[in-house]
Amino acid sequence: MESLAMLEKLRQVNASFPYTEPMRKWKEKGKKVVGWLCNYVPEEIIHAAGMLPVRLTADSKELEMPDGDAYLHIYSCSFTRSIFQMAREGQFDFIDGFVATAMCDGSRRLADVLDEYKILPLIYTLGVPRKFGERAEALYRSEILNCKKKMEAFFSIKIPDEAIKESISVYNRTRQLFRRLYDLRKSSNPPISGAETLEVLNASVRMDREEFNQILESLLQELEQRRIPSEGKTRLMIDGSILNNVEFIKGIEDLGGLIVVDGICNGARYWEGTVKDSSEPISALAQYYLNKFPCPRFDPPGVRLDKVLDLIKAYQVEGVIYEIIRYCNTHTWDYPILKSQLDENGIPILELDLEYGAGASGRVKTRVQAFLEMLREKKEAR
């Protein structure tokens, strides 16, 4: 498989995680970095303030978490405990502020303990409704507005609407480029693997967004000339909890699977759709973020289930792998609802209960290999 120059650039960004080289250059210019945790934090507000939005994740491997286990309950998911461990060790000391959400108990408790012990400077914990509709949008709009005001007070700045509109344009460009990238994966021989796609996604939230957009646009041009034979591979969708470990995806693809699409929060759920052009950018952001490809915490679940089924059809998915970070209640509750829907539509699903950062261990490979063999036998029997 030939090397892609732009993909190598993004790999270099990820290789310098957590304080990536683009972040270092940003800070050397005297600019600020603001961390965020969840898909429902509008990065555009941070970007419009002239600051670098950085998604806080832990490393792409399992960590020893003595502090995470001590300060957070063991039943908190290993994603939040891993982030706390890294923060406690000073690995996020370059962060000038942190915007959290109340999306789940794990993220709320993480924000609480980071604030209580002054490990990271918490700016605001954004409340997010669980339902759709005008009242929910109005509530969410007020939360975004409060977050904006908190940022302005925290940093003694003003964030004008025109700056927010410009940032919306920058981030909409990212969404359009990701749409093009994912559309390439619909082909019978996608020019980019699932593991490579995750590398692109990881880098997108660890660097300057304008620079990332330029690199992604050039990468798309490279991919137009790339050919990767994938005959005999089984087309899969990955869904479930946040996933940053490229080796986990690579392990699945080395066994003969091909991840052609996903439903994870740092994947398709991150970039799907675009923010509408509006004279009231805060309202436009509230409408977009609340109505895009939803998290499983939203009610009714049918909106998310329909989206998953649409992706399965569009990407010719033969089976779904649903990875759940241990003690991630949101996705644990989602699984039986999703499985029931997929069973009705004849789509096999494999559940994998993992620790955050886990790779393709022997146990995982054995289960995935059996799943792939079942899918192949099913295909041959048609």
JSON list of N, CA and C in Angstrom, two decimals, residues 107-180:
[
{"chain": "A", "resi": 107, "resn": "SER", "atom": "N", "xyz": [-18.86, 12.16, 32.56]},
{"chain": "A", "resi": 107, "resn": "SER", "atom": "CA", "xyz": [-18.30, 13.45, 32.16]},
{"chain": "A", "resi": 107, "resn": "SER", "atom": "C", "xyz": [-18.56, 14.52, 33.21]},
{"chain": "A", "resi": 108, "resn": "ARG", "atom": "N", "xyz": [-19.71, 14.46, 33.87]},
{"chain": "A", "resi": 108, "resn": "ARG", "atom": "CA", "xyz": [-20.02, 15.43, 34.94]},
{"chain": "A", "resi": 108, "resn": "ARG", "atom": "C", "xyz": [-19.08, 15.27, 36.11]},
{"chain": "A", "resi": 109, "resn": "ARG", "atom": "N", "xyz": [-18.85, 14.03, 36.52]},
{"chain": "A", "resi": 109, "resn": "ARG", "atom": "CA", "xyz": [-17.98, 13.80, 37.67]},
{"chain": "A", "resi": 109, "resn": "ARG", "atom": "C", "xyz": [-16.53, 14.15, 37.33]},
{"chain": "A", "resi": 110, "resn": "LEU", "atom": "N", "xyz": [-16.13, 13.90, 36.10]},
{"chain": "A", "resi": 110, "resn": "LEU", "atom": "CA", "xyz": [-14.78, 14.29, 35.68]},
{"chain": "A", "resi": 110, "resn": "LEU", "atom": "C", "xyz": [-14.61, 15.79, 35.79]},
{"chain": "A", "resi": 111, "resn": "ALA", "atom": "N", "xyz": [-15.60, 16.54, 35.28]},
{"chain": "A", "resi": 111, "resn": "ALA", "atom": "CA", "xyz": [-15.53, 18.01, 35.37]},
{"chain": "A", "resi": 111, "resn": "ALA", "atom": "C", "xyz": [-15.50, 18.46, 36.83]},
{"chain": "A", "resi": 112, "resn": "ASP", "atom": "N", "xyz": [-16.31, 17.81, 37.66]},
{"chain": "A", "resi": 112, "resn": "ASP", "atom": "CA", "xyz": [-16.37, 18.18, 39.09]},
{"chain": "A", "resi": 112, "resn": "ASP", "atom": "C", "xyz": [-15.01, 18.02, 39.76]},
{"chain": "A", "resi": 113, "resn": "VAL", "atom": "N", "xyz": [-14.37, 16.88, 39.55]},
{"chain": "A", "resi": 113, "resn": "VAL", "atom": "CA", "xyz": [-13.12, 16.60, 40.27]},
{"chain": "A", "resi": 113, "resn": "VAL", "atom": "C", "xyz": [-11.97, 17.42, 39.71]},
{"chain": "A", "resi": 114, "resn": "LEU", "atom": "N", "xyz": [-11.97, 17.68, 38.40]},
{"chain": "A", "resi": 114, "resn": "LEU", "atom": "CA", "xyz": [-10.94, 18.54, 37.82]},
{"chain": "A", "resi": 114, "resn": "LEU", "atom": "C", "xyz": [-11.05, 19.96, 38.38]},
{"chain": "A", "resi": 115, "resn": "ASP", "atom": "N", "xyz": [-12.30, 20.40, 38.58]},
{"chain": "A", "resi": 115, "resn": "ASP", "atom": "CA", "xyz": [-12.53, 21.74, 39.11]},
{"chain": "A", "resi": 115, "resn": "ASP", "atom": "C", "xyz": [-12.23, 21.79, 40.62]},
{"chain": "A", "resi": 116, "resn": "GLU", "atom": "N", "xyz": [-12.66, 20.78, 41.35]},
{"chain": "A", "resi": 116, "resn": "GLU", "atom": "CA", "xyz": [-12.49, 20.75, 42.80]},
{"chain": "A", "resi": 116, "resn": "GLU", "atom": "C", "xyz": [-11.01, 20.85, 43.19]},
{"chain": "A", "resi": 117, "resn": "TYR", "atom": "N", "xyz": [-10.18, 20.13, 42.47]},
{"chain": "A", "resi": 117, "resn": "TYR", "atom": "CA", "xyz": [-8.75, 20.10, 42.82]},
{"chain": "A", "resi": 117, "resn": "TYR", "atom": "C", "xyz": [-7.92, 21.05, 41.94]},
{"chain": "A", "resi": 118, "resn": "LYS", "atom": "N", "xyz": [-8.62, 21.88, 41.15]},
{"chain": "A", "resi": 118, "resn": "LYS", "atom": "CA", "xyz": [-7.97, 22.91, 40.32]},
{"chain": "A", "resi": 118, "resn": "LYS", "atom": "C", "xyz": [-6.89, 22.30, 39.43]},
{"chain": "A", "resi": 119, "resn": "ILE", "atom": "N", "xyz": [-7.20, 21.14, 38.87]},
{"chain": "A", "resi": 119, "resn": "ILE", "atom": "CA", "xyz": [-6.26, 20.46, 37.98]},
{"chain": "A", "resi": 119, "resn": "ILE", "atom": "C", "xyz": [-6.31, 21.08, 36.59]},
{"chain": "A", "resi": 120, "resn": "LEU", "atom": "N", "xyz": [-7.51, 21.43, 36.13]},
{"chain": "A", "resi": 120, "resn": "LEU", "atom": "CA", "xyz": [-7.69, 22.18, 34.90]},
{"chain": "A", "resi": 120, "resn": "LEU", "atom": "C", "xyz": [-8.62, 23.35, 35.19]},
{"chain": "A", "resi": 121, "resn": "PRO", "atom": "N", "xyz": [-8.41, 24.48, 34.54]},
{"chain": "A", "resi": 121, "resn": "PRO", "atom": "CA", "xyz": [-9.30, 25.63, 34.75]},
{"chain": "A", "resi": 121, "resn": "PRO", "atom": "C", "xyz": [-10.63, 25.44, 34.04]},
{"chain": "A", "resi": 122, "resn": "LEU", "atom": "N", "xyz": [-11.65, 25.04, 34.78]},
{"chain": "A", "resi": 122, "resn": "LEU", "atom": "CA", "xyz": [-12.97, 24.78, 34.20]},
{"chain": "A", "resi": 122, "resn": "LEU", "atom": "C", "xyz": [-13.67, 26.11, 33.92]},
{"chain": "A", "resi": 123, "resn": "ILE", "atom": "N", "xyz": [-14.09, 26.29, 32.69]},
{"chain": "A", "resi": 123, "resn": "ILE", "atom": "CA", "xyz": [-14.81, 27.50, 32.30]},
{"chain": "A", "resi": 123, "resn": "ILE", "atom": "C", "xyz": [-16.31, 27.32, 32.49]},
{"chain": "A", "resi": 124, "resn": "TYR", "atom": "N", "xyz": [-16.83, 26.18, 31.99]},
{"chain": "A", "resi": 124, "resn": "TYR", "atom": "CA", "xyz": [-18.28, 25.98, 32.03]},
{"chain": "A", "resi": 124, "resn": "TYR", "atom": "C", "xyz": [-18.60, 24.51, 31.78]},
{"chain": "A", "resi": 125, "resn": "THR", "atom": "N", "xyz": [-19.65, 24.01, 32.44]},
{"chain": "A", "resi": 125, "resn": "THR", "atom": "CA", "xyz": [-20.20, 22.69, 32.15]},
{"chain": "A", "resi": 125, "resn": "THR", "atom": "C", "xyz": [-21.52, 22.89, 31.43]},
{"chain": "A", "resi": 126, "resn": "LEU", "atom": "N", "xyz": [-21.53, 22.56, 30.17]},
{"chain": "A", "resi": 126, "resn": "LEU", "atom": "CA", "xyz": [-22.66, 22.83, 29.28]},
{"chain": "A", "resi": 126, "resn": "LEU", "atom": "C", "xyz": [-23.76, 21.80, 29.51]},
{"chain": "A", "resi": 127, "resn": "GLY", "atom": "N", "xyz": [-24.96, 22.27, 29.82]},
{"chain": "A", "resi": 127, "resn": "GLY", "atom": "CA", "xyz": [-26.11, 21.38, 29.91]},
{"chain": "A", "resi": 127, "resn": "GLY", "atom": "C", "xyz": [-26.66, 21.08, 28.52]},
{"chain": "A", "resi": 128, "resn": "VAL", "atom": "N", "xyz": [-27.00, 19.82, 28.28]},
{"chain": "A", "resi": 128, "resn": "VAL", "atom": "CA", "xyz": [-27.51, 19.42, 26.96]},
{"chain": "A", "resi": 128, "resn": "VAL", "atom": "C", "xyz": [-28.84, 18.70, 27.14]},
{"chain": "A", "resi": 129, "resn": "PRO", "atom": "N", "xyz": [-29.92, 19.14, 26.45]},
{"chain": "A", "resi": 129, "resn": "PRO", "atom": "CA", "xyz": [-31.21, 18.46, 26.57]},
{"chain": "A", "resi": 129, "resn": "PRO", "atom": "C", "xyz": [-31.14, 17.01, 26.10]},
{"chain": "A", "resi": 130, "resn": "ARG", "atom": "N", "xyz": [-32.12, 16.23, 26.50]},
{"chain": "A", "resi": 130, "resn": "ARG", "atom": "CA", "xyz": [-32.20, 14.84, 26.06]},
{"chain": "A", "resi": 130, "resn": "ARG", "atom": "C", "xyz": [-33.22, 14.63, 24.95]},
{"chain": "A", "resi": 131, "resn": "LYS", "atom": "N", "xyz": [-33.92, 15.68, 24.59]},
{"chain": "A", "resi": 131, "resn": "LYS", "atom": "CA", "xyz": [-34.98, 15.57, 23.59]},
{"chain": "A", "resi": 131, "resn": "LYS", "atom": "C", "xyz": [-34.74, 16.53, 22.44]},
{"chain": "A", "resi": 132, "resn": "PHE", "atom": "N", "xyz": [-35.53, 16.38, 21.39]},
{"chain": "A", "resi": 132, "resn": "PHE", "atom": "CA", "xyz": [-35.48, 17.26, 20.24]},
{"chain": "A", "resi": 132, "resn": "PHE", "atom": "C", "xyz": [-36.67, 18.22, 20.29]},
{"chain": "A", "resi": 133, "resn": "GLY", "atom": "N", "xyz": [-36.64, 19.23, 19.45]},
{"chain": "A", "resi": 133, "resn": "GLY", "atom": "CA", "xyz": [-37.80, 20.13, 19.38]},
{"chain": "A", "resi": 133, "resn": "GLY", "atom": "C", "xyz": [-37.43, 21.57, 19.73]},
{"chain": "A", "resi": 134, "resn": "GLU", "atom": "N", "xyz": [-38.40, 22.46, 19.55]},
{"chain": "A", "resi": 134, "resn": "GLU", "atom": "CA", "xyz": [-38.16, 23.90, 19.74]},
{"chain": "A", "resi": 134, "resn": "GLU", "atom": "C", "xyz": [-37.78, 24.25, 21.17]},
{"chain": "A", "resi": 135, "resn": "ARG", "atom": "N", "xyz": [-38.46, 23.65, 22.15]},
{"chain": "A", "resi": 135, "resn": "ARG", "atom": "CA", "xyz": [-38.15, 23.97, 23.55]},
{"chain": "A", "resi": 135, "resn": "ARG", "atom": "C", "xyz": [-36.74, 23.51, 23.91]},
{"chain": "A", "resi": 136, "resn": "ALA", "atom": "N", "xyz": [-36.36, 22.35, 23.40]},
{"chain": "A", "resi": 136, "resn": "ALA", "atom": "CA", "xyz": [-35.01, 21.84, 23.66]},
{"chain": "A", "resi": 136, "resn": "ALA", "atom": "C", "xyz": [-33.97, 22.75, 23.01]},
{"chain": "A", "resi": 137, "resn": "GLU", "atom": "N", "xyz": [-34.24, 23.20, 21.79]},
{"chain": "A", "resi": 137, "resn": "GLU", "atom": "CA", "xyz": [-33.32, 24.10, 21.11]},
{"chain": "A", "resi": 137, "resn": "GLU", "atom": "C", "xyz": [-33.17, 25.42, 21.87]},
{"chain": "A", "resi": 138, "resn": "ALA", "atom": "N", "xyz": [-34.29, 25.93, 22.39]},
{"chain": "A", "resi": 138, "resn": "ALA", "atom": "CA", "xyz": [-34.24, 27.19, 23.15]},
{"chain": "A", "resi": 138, "resn": "ALA", "atom": "C", "xyz": [-33.39, 27.02, 24.41]},
{"chain": "A", "resi": 139, "resn": "LEU", "atom": "N", "xyz": [-33.56, 25.87, 25.08]},
{"chain": "A", "resi": 139, "resn": "LEU", "atom": "CA", "xyz": [-32.76, 25.60, 26.28]},
{"chain": "A", "resi": 139, "resn": "LEU", "atom": "C", "xyz": [-31.29, 25.48, 25.94]},
{"chain": "A", "resi": 140, "resn": "TYR", "atom": "N", "xyz": [-31.01, 24.75, 24.89]},
{"chain": "A", "resi": 140, "resn": "TYR", "atom": "CA", "xyz": [-29.62, 24.54, 24.47]},
{"chain": "A", "resi": 140, "resn": "TYR", "atom": "C", "xyz": [-28.98, 25.85, 24.02]},
{"chain": "A", "resi": 141, "resn": "ARG", "atom": "N", "xyz": [-29.76, 26.68, 23.33]},
{"chain": "A", "resi": 141, "resn": "ARG", "atom": "CA", "xyz": [-29.26, 27.98, 22.90]},
{"chain": "A", "resi": 141, "resn": "ARG", "atom": "C", "xyz": [-28.83, 28.80, 24.12]},
{"chain": "A", "resi": 142, "resn": "SER", "atom": "N", "xyz": [-29.62, 28.75, 25.17]},
{"chain": "A", "resi": 142, "resn": "SER", "atom": "CA", "xyz": [-29.29, 29.51, 26.38]},
{"chain": "A", "resi": 142, "resn": "SER", "atom": "C", "xyz": [-28.01, 28.98, 27.01]},
{"chain": "A", "resi": 143, "resn": "GLU", "atom": "N", "xyz": [-27.80, 27.66, 26.94]},
{"chain": "A", "resi": 143, "resn": "GLU", "atom": "CA", "xyz": [-26.58, 27.07, 27.48]},
{"chain": "A", "resi": 143, "resn": "GLU", "atom": "C", "xyz": [-25.35, 27.51, 26.68]},
{"chain": "A", "resi": 144, "resn": "ILE", "atom": "N", "xyz": [-25.47, 27.51, 25.35]},
{"chain": "A", "resi": 144, "resn": "ILE", "atom": "CA", "xyz": [-24.35, 27.96, 24.51]},
{"chain": "A", "resi": 144, "resn": "ILE", "atom": "C", "xyz": [-24.05, 29.44, 24.78]},
{"chain": "A", "resi": 145, "resn": "LEU", "atom": "N", "xyz": [-25.10, 30.24, 24.92]},
{"chain": "A", "resi": 145, "resn": "LEU", "atom": "CA", "xyz": [-24.92, 31.66, 25.20]},
{"chain": "A", "resi": 145, "resn": "LEU", "atom": "C", "xyz": [-24.25, 31.86, 26.55]},
{"chain": "A", "resi": 146, "resn": "ASN", "atom": "N", "xyz": [-24.66, 31.08, 27.55]},
{"chain": "A", "resi": 146, "resn": "ASN", "atom": "CA", "xyz": [-24.02, 31.16, 28.88]},
{"chain": "A", "resi": 146, "resn": "ASN", "atom": "C", "xyz": [-22.54, 30.77, 28.81]},
{"chain": "A", "resi": 147, "resn": "CYS", "atom": "N", "xyz": [-22.26, 29.74, 28.01]},
{"chain": "A", "resi": 147, "resn": "CYS", "atom": "CA", "xyz": [-20.87, 29.31, 27.84]},
{"chain": "A", "resi": 147, "resn": "CYS", "atom": "C", "xyz": [-20.05, 30.42, 27.20]},
{"chain": "A", "resi": 148, "resn": "LYS", "atom": "N", "xyz": [-20.61, 31.06, 26.19]},
{"chain": "A", "resi": 148, "resn": "LYS", "atom": "CA", "xyz": [-19.93, 32.18, 25.53]},
{"chain": "A", "resi": 148, "resn": "LYS", "atom": "C", "xyz": [-19.64, 33.30, 26.53]},
{"chain": "A", "resi": 149, "resn": "LYS", "atom": "N", "xyz": [-20.64, 33.64, 27.35]},
{"chain": "A", "resi": 149, "resn": "LYS", "atom": "CA", "xyz": [-20.46, 34.70, 28.34]},
{"chain": "A", "resi": 149, "resn": "LYS", "atom": "C", "xyz": [-19.40, 34.32, 29.38]},
{"chain": "A", "resi": 150, "resn": "LYS", "atom": "N", "xyz": [-19.39, 33.05, 29.78]},
{"chain": "A", "resi": 150, "resn": "LYS", "atom": "CA", "xyz": [-18.39, 32.58, 30.73]},
{"chain": "A", "resi": 150, "resn": "LYS", "atom": "C", "xyz": [-16.98, 32.69, 30.15]},
{"chain": "A", "resi": 151, "resn": "MET", "atom": "N", "xyz": [-16.85, 32.33, 28.85]},
{"chain": "A", "resi": 151, "resn": "MET", "atom": "CA", "xyz": [-15.55, 32.44, 28.20]},
{"chain": "A", "resi": 151, "resn": "MET", "atom": "C", "xyz": [-15.10, 33.90, 28.14]},
{"chain": "A", "resi": 152, "resn": "GLU", "atom": "N", "xyz": [-16.03, 34.78, 27.79]},
{"chain": "A", "resi": 152, "resn": "GLU", "atom": "CA", "xyz": [-15.70, 36.20, 27.69]},
{"chain": "A", "resi": 152, "resn": "GLU", "atom": "C", "xyz": [-15.24, 36.75, 29.04]},
{"chain": "A", "resi": 153, "resn": "ALA", "atom": "N", "xyz": [-15.93, 36.34, 30.10]},
{"chain": "A", "resi": 153, "resn": "ALA", "atom": "CA", "xyz": [-15.55, 36.80, 31.45]},
{"chain": "A", "resi": 153, "resn": "ALA", "atom": "C", "xyz": [-14.23, 36.18, 31.90]},
{"chain": "A", "resi": 154, "resn": "PHE", "atom": "N", "xyz": [-14.07, 34.89, 31.60]},
{"chain": "A", "resi": 154, "resn": "PHE", "atom": "CA", "xyz": [-12.88, 34.15, 32.03]},
{"chain": "A", "resi": 154, "resn": "PHE", "atom": "C", "xyz": [-11.62, 34.72, 31.42]},
{"chain": "A", "resi": 155, "resn": "PHE", "atom": "N", "xyz": [-11.69, 35.07, 30.12]},
{"chain": "A", "resi": 155, "resn": "PHE", "atom": "CA", "xyz": [-10.51, 35.55, 29.40]},
{"chain": "A", "resi": 155, "resn": "PHE", "atom": "C", "xyz": [-10.52, 37.07, 29.18]},
{"chain": "A", "resi": 156, "resn": "SER", "atom": "N", "xyz": [-11.56, 37.76, 29.68]},
{"chain": "A", "resi": 156, "resn": "SER", "atom": "CA", "xyz": [-11.67, 39.21, 29.51]},
{"chain": "A", "resi": 156, "resn": "SER", "atom": "C", "xyz": [-11.62, 39.61, 28.03]},
{"chain": "A", "resi": 157, "resn": "ILE", "atom": "N", "xyz": [-12.50, 38.98, 27.26]},
{"chain": "A", "resi": 157, "resn": "ILE", "atom": "CA", "xyz": [-12.57, 39.23, 25.81]},
{"chain": "A", "resi": 157, "resn": "ILE", "atom": "C", "xyz": [-14.02, 39.40, 25.41]},
{"chain": "A", "resi": 158, "resn": "LYS", "atom": "N", "xyz": [-14.23, 39.72, 24.13]},
{"chain": "A", "resi": 158, "resn": "LYS", "atom": "CA", "xyz": [-15.55, 39.72, 23.52]},
{"chain": "A", "resi": 158, "resn": "LYS", "atom": "C", "xyz": [-15.52, 38.80, 22.30]},
{"chain": "A", "resi": 159, "resn": "ILE", "atom": "N", "xyz": [-16.59, 38.03, 22.12]},
{"chain": "A", "resi": 159, "resn": "ILE", "atom": "CA", "xyz": [-16.68, 37.13, 20.97]},
{"chain": "A", "resi": 159, "resn": "ILE", "atom": "C", "xyz": [-17.83, 37.62, 20.11]},
{"chain": "A", "resi": 160, "resn": "PRO", "atom": "N", "xyz": [-17.56, 38.42, 19.08]},
{"chain": "A", "resi": 160, "resn": "PRO", "atom": "CA", "xyz": [-18.64, 38.99, 18.26]},
{"chain": "A", "resi": 160, "resn": "PRO", "atom": "C", "xyz": [-19.31, 37.96, 17.36]},
{"chain": "A", "resi": 161, "resn": "ASP", "atom": "N", "xyz": [-20.55, 38.23, 16.99]},
{"chain": "A", "resi": 161, "resn": "ASP", "atom": "CA", "xyz": [-21.29, 37.32, 16.11]},
{"chain": "A", "resi": 161, "resn": "ASP", "atom": "C", "xyz": [-20.58, 37.10, 14.78]},
{"chain": "A", "resi": 162, "resn": "GLU", "atom": "N", "xyz": [-19.95, 38.15, 14.26]},
{"chain": "A", "resi": 162, "resn": "GLU", "atom": "CA", "xyz": [-19.27, 38.01, 12.96]},
{"chain": "A", "resi": 162, "resn": "GLU", "atom": "C", "xyz": [-18.14, 36.99, 13.05]},
{"chain": "A", "resi": 163, "resn": "ALA", "atom": "N", "xyz": [-17.43, 36.99, 14.17]},
{"chain": "A", "resi": 163, "resn": "ALA", "atom": "CA", "xyz": [-16.35, 36.01, 14.36]},
{"chain": "A", "resi": 163, "resn": "ALA", "atom": "C", "xyz": [-16.92, 34.60, 14.43]},
{"chain": "A", "resi": 164, "resn": "ILE", "atom": "N", "xyz": [-18.08, 34.45, 15.09]},
{"chain": "A", "resi": 164, "resn": "ILE", "atom": "CA", "xyz": [-18.72, 33.12, 15.18]},
{"chain": "A", "resi": 164, "resn": "ILE", "atom": "C", "xyz": [-19.14, 32.65, 13.79]},
{"chain": "A", "resi": 165, "resn": "LYS", "atom": "N", "xyz": [-19.68, 33.57, 12.98]},
{"chain": "A", "resi": 165, "resn": "LYS", "atom": "CA", "xyz": [-20.09, 33.21, 11.61]},
{"chain": "A", "resi": 165, "resn": "LYS", "atom": "C", "xyz": [-18.89, 32.74, 10.80]},
{"chain": "A", "resi": 166, "resn": "GLU", "atom": "N", "xyz": [-17.76, 33.42, 10.95]},
{"chain": "A", "resi": 166, "resn": "GLU", "atom": "CA", "xyz": [-16.55, 33.02, 10.22]},
{"chain": "A", "resi": 166, "resn": "GLU", "atom": "C", "xyz": [-16.08, 31.64, 10.69]},
{"chain": "A", "resi": 167, "resn": "SER", "atom": "N", "xyz": [-16.17, 31.39, 11.99]},
{"chain": "A", "resi": 167, "resn": "SER", "atom": "CA", "xyz": [-15.76, 30.08, 12.51]},
{"chain": "A", "resi": 167, "resn": "SER", "atom": "C", "xyz": [-16.71, 28.99, 12.04]},
{"chain": "A", "resi": 168, "resn": "ILE", "atom": "N", "xyz": [-17.99, 29.29, 11.96]},
{"chain": "A", "resi": 168, "resn": "ILE", "atom": "CA", "xyz": [-18.95, 28.32, 11.43]},
{"chain": "A", "resi": 168, "resn": "ILE", "atom": "C", "xyz": [-18.57, 27.93, 10.00]},
{"chain": "A", "resi": 169, "resn": "SER", "atom": "N", "xyz": [-18.15, 28.92, 9.22]},
{"chain": "A", "resi": 169, "resn": "SER", "atom": "CA", "xyz": [-17.75, 28.65, 7.84]},
{"chain": "A", "resi": 169, "resn": "SER", "atom": "C", "xyz": [-16.53, 27.72, 7.80]},
{"chain": "A", "resi": 170, "resn": "VAL", "atom": "N", "xyz": [-15.57, 27.95, 8.69]},
{"chain": "A", "resi": 170, "resn": "VAL", "atom": "CA", "xyz": [-14.37, 27.10, 8.74]},
{"chain": "A", "resi": 170, "resn": "VAL", "atom": "C", "xyz": [-14.74, 25.66, 9.11]},
{"chain": "A", "resi": 171, "resn": "TYR", "atom": "N", "xyz": [-15.59, 25.51, 10.10]},
{"chain": "A", "resi": 171, "resn": "TYR", "atom": "CA", "xyz": [-15.96, 24.17, 10.56]},
{"chain": "A", "resi": 171, "resn": "TYR", "atom": "C", "xyz": [-16.92, 23.48, 9.61]},
{"chain": "A", "resi": 172, "resn": "ASN", "atom": "N", "xyz": [-17.74, 24.24, 8.92]},
{"chain": "A", "resi": 172, "resn": "ASN", "atom": "CA", "xyz": [-18.58, 23.65, 7.87]},
{"chain": "A", "resi": 172, "resn": "ASN", "atom": "C", "xyz": [-17.72, 23.09, 6.75]},
{"chain": "A", "resi": 173, "resn": "ARG", "atom": "N", "xyz": [-16.60, 23.77, 6.48]},
{"chain": "A", "resi": 173, "resn": "ARG", "atom": "CA", "xyz": [-15.68, 23.26, 5.46]},
{"chain": "A", "resi": 173, "resn": "ARG", "atom": "C", "xyz": [-15.13, 21.91, 5.89]},
{"chain": "A", "resi": 174, "resn": "THR", "atom": "N", "xyz": [-14.78, 21.77, 7.15]},
{"chain": "A", "resi": 174, "resn": "THR", "atom": "CA", "xyz": [-14.32, 20.48, 7.67]},
{"chain": "A", "resi": 174, "resn": "THR", "atom": "C", "xyz": [-15.38, 19.41, 7.44]},
{"chain": "A", "resi": 175, "resn": "ARG", "atom": "N", "xyz": [-16.62, 19.74, 7.76]},
{"chain": "A", "resi": 175, "resn": "ARG", "atom": "CA", "xyz": [-17.71, 18.77, 7.61]},
{"chain": "A", "resi": 175, "resn": "ARG", "atom": "C", "xyz": [-17.91, 18.36, 6.16]},
{"chain": "A", "resi": 176, "resn": "GLN", "atom": "N", "xyz": [-17.79, 19.32, 5.26]},
{"chain": "A", "resi": 176, "resn": "GLN", "atom": "CA", "xyz": [-17.92, 19.00, 3.83]},
{"chain": "A", "resi": 176, "resn": "GLN", "atom": "C", "xyz": [-16.78, 18.09, 3.36]},
{"chain": "A", "resi": 177, "resn": "LEU", "atom": "N", "xyz": [-15.58, 18.35, 3.85]},
{"chain": "A", "resi": 177, "resn": "LEU", "atom": "CA", "xyz": [-14.44, 17.53, 3.46]},
{"chain": "A", "resi": 177, "resn": "LEU", "atom": "C", "xyz": [-14.55, 16.12, 4.03]},
{"chain": "A", "resi": 178, "resn": "PHE", "atom": "N", "xyz": [-15.00, 16.00, 5.26]},
{"chain": "A", "resi": 178, "resn": "PHE", "atom": "CA", "xyz": [-15.21, 14.67, 5.84]},
{"chain": "A", "resi": 178, "resn": "PHE", "atom": "C", "xyz": [-16.30, 13.92, 5.08]},
{"chain": "A", "resi": 179, "resn": "ARG", "atom": "N", "xyz": [-17.33, 14.62, 4.65]},
{"chain": "A", "resi": 179, "resn": "ARG", "atom": "CA", "xyz": [-18.37, 13.97, 3.83]},
{"chain": "A", "resi": 179, "resn": "ARG", "atom": "C", "xyz": [-17.74, 13.39, 2.57]},
{"chain": "A", "resi": 180, "resn": "ARG", "atom": "N", "xyz": [-16.87, 14.14, 1.93]},
{"chain": "A", "resi": 180, "resn": "ARG", "atom": "CA", "xyz": [-16.20, 13.63, 0.73]},
{"chain": "A", "resi": 180, "resn": "ARG", "atom": "C", "xyz": [-15.34, 12.41, 1.06]}
]
